[in-house]
Every structure is written in C-alpha cells, then in structure tokens.
Coordinates of C-alpha atoms in Angstrom, one line a residue:
M284 CA 2.1 -12.0 -7.0
A285 CA 3.4 -12.4 -3.5
V286 CA 2.7 -16.1 -3.7
D287 CA 4.6 -16.4 -7.0
Q288 CA 7.5 -14.5 -5.5
D289 CA 7.6 -16.9 -2.5
M290 CA 7.1 -14.1 0.0
E291 CA 6.9 -15.2 3.6
E292 CA 5.7 -12.0 5.3
L293 CA 3.0 -9.7 3.9
L294 CA 1.7 -6.3 4.9
I295 CA -1.6 -5.4 3.3
M296 CA -2.8 -1.9 3.7
G297 CA -6.2 -0.7 2.7
D298 CA -8.5 2.4 3.1
S299 CA -11.7 0.4 3.8
D300 CA -11.9 -0.1 7.5
L301 CA -14.7 -2.6 7.1
I302 CA -12.8 -4.8 4.6
I303 CA -9.6 -4.7 6.7
R304 CA -11.6 -5.7 9.8
Q305 CA -13.4 -8.5 7.9
A306 CA -10.0 -9.8 6.6
Q307 CA -8.7 -9.8 10.2
G308 CA -11.7 -11.7 11.3
E309 CA -13.0 -8.9 13.6
C310 CA -16.2 -8.4 11.6
E311 CA -18.4 -10.9 10.0
T312 CA -18.9 -10.9 6.2
R313 CA -22.6 -10.9 5.6
D314 CA -22.9 -10.0 1.9
I315 CA -23.3 -13.3 0.1
K316 CA -21.3 -12.0 -2.9
L317 CA -18.2 -11.2 -0.6
I318 CA -18.1 -14.5 1.2
P319 CA -16.1 -16.3 -1.5
Y320 CA -13.6 -13.5 -1.5
K321 CA -13.3 -13.7 2.3
Q322 CA -12.7 -17.5 2.0
H323 CA -10.1 -16.9 -0.7
V324 CA -8.2 -14.4 1.6
E325 CA -8.3 -16.9 4.4
D326 CA -6.9 -19.7 2.1
L327 CA -4.2 -17.3 0.8
S328 CA -3.2 -16.2 4.3
K329 CA -2.2 -19.8 5.2
R330 CA 0.5 -19.6 2.6
F331 CA 2.5 -17.0 4.5
K332 CA 4.4 -17.1 7.8
S333 CA 2.9 -13.8 8.8
I334 CA 0.3 -11.5 7.3
E335 CA -0.8 -8.2 8.6
F336 CA -3.8 -6.1 7.5
R337 CA -3.5 -2.4 8.3
Y338 CA -6.1 0.2 7.9
I339 CA -4.9 3.5 6.3
P340 CA -7.4 6.4 6.3
Q341 CA -8.1 7.5 2.7
F342 CA -6.8 11.0 3.3
H343 CA -3.4 9.4 4.2
N344 CA -3.5 7.1 1.2
E345 CA -2.0 9.4 -1.5
L346 CA 1.2 7.4 -1.7
A347 CA -0.8 4.1 -2.2
D348 CA -2.8 5.7 -4.9
A349 CA 0.4 6.9 -6.7
L350 CA 2.0 3.4 -6.3
A351 CA -1.1 1.7 -7.6
T352 CA -1.2 4.0 -10.6
L353 CA 2.5 3.3 -11.4
A354 CA 2.0 -0.5 -10.9
S355 CA -0.9 -0.6 -13.3
M356 CA 1.3 0.9 -16.0
L357 CA 3.9 -1.9 -15.7
P358 CA 3.6 -5.4 -17.1
Y359 CA 4.1 -8.2 -14.6
P360 CA 7.6 -9.6 -15.3
G361 CA 6.8 -13.2 -14.4
N362 CA 9.5 -14.9 -12.4
V363 CA 11.9 -11.9 -12.6
H364 CA 13.2 -10.7 -9.2
I365 CA 11.9 -7.3 -8.1
D366 CA 13.9 -5.4 -5.6
P367 CA 11.9 -3.9 -2.7
L368 CA 10.9 -0.3 -3.1
E369 CA 12.3 1.9 -0.3
I370 CA 10.3 5.0 0.4
Q371 CA 11.5 7.8 2.6
I372 CA 9.0 10.3 4.1
R373 CA 10.5 13.7 4.6
E374 CA 9.3 16.7 6.5
T375 CA 9.5 19.0 3.4
H376 CA 8.4 18.5 -0.2
G377 CA 11.1 17.3 -2.6
Y378 CA 11.1 20.5 -4.6
C379 CA 11.9 22.4 -1.5
N380 CA 15.2 20.5 -1.1
I381 CA 16.5 21.6 -4.4
V382 CA 15.5 25.3 -4.4
K383 CA 18.5 27.6 -4.0
M384 CA 17.9 30.9 -2.3
E385 CA 19.5 33.9 -3.9
P386 CA 19.8 37.3 -2.2
D387 CA 16.9 39.5 -3.1
V388 CA 18.6 42.5 -4.7
Q389 CA 15.4 44.0 -6.2
P390 CA 13.6 46.8 -4.3
W391 CA 10.1 45.4 -4.2

C-alpha cells in the first residue's frame, strides 16, 4: 500500500524483536521458509528514501492492535488519497476528560 501511495519515508513497527532485527540486518534469517520474505523486504526497502523498523514490546502494542482491527474492516480504496491519522497520547483516559464532577450532597 505504501508503494502504491508513492510514500518516500516509512516507519514499520512490530512486536517481534527477532523479525525487526532480521529486517534491519542485525540478525541472520536461518529458517528456509522465511528467506524469500526477507529478500522481499530488502527489495521493497529500496523503493523508499528512508525506512525505519522499530520494535514495540507487545504490552505497549494495544494501539497497533486496535488500528490493525480497524484497518481490516475497511476496504482498500485503490488510488484514493488517505489523510494521515494523527494520534494524541494523553495522560488520562478519554472518558475522564468528559466526566463532570457534581457536589456530593448525599450523606453516605
């Protein structure tokens, strides 16, 4: 999809440290079934000005799981422009930002 959109820079995040390290060339790919995939990643990488692979521990990957679920529900629009998704990380949960406190008048 990034190639079809003529992207120049790419950030790839994954929760498999081994796969990320293999994609970066830090670890050797020994499984004969994975070698063609590694070669394909290398070939695709040449099509971008810059490409970064970043390891995200699985327990920090809730956002990626949610985005992957959402993405799997949408049909790929072909050559239609897709605006970048801006995500803000806040210190409090979203529902905490909308709760209004009312004085407690009940004698509990």
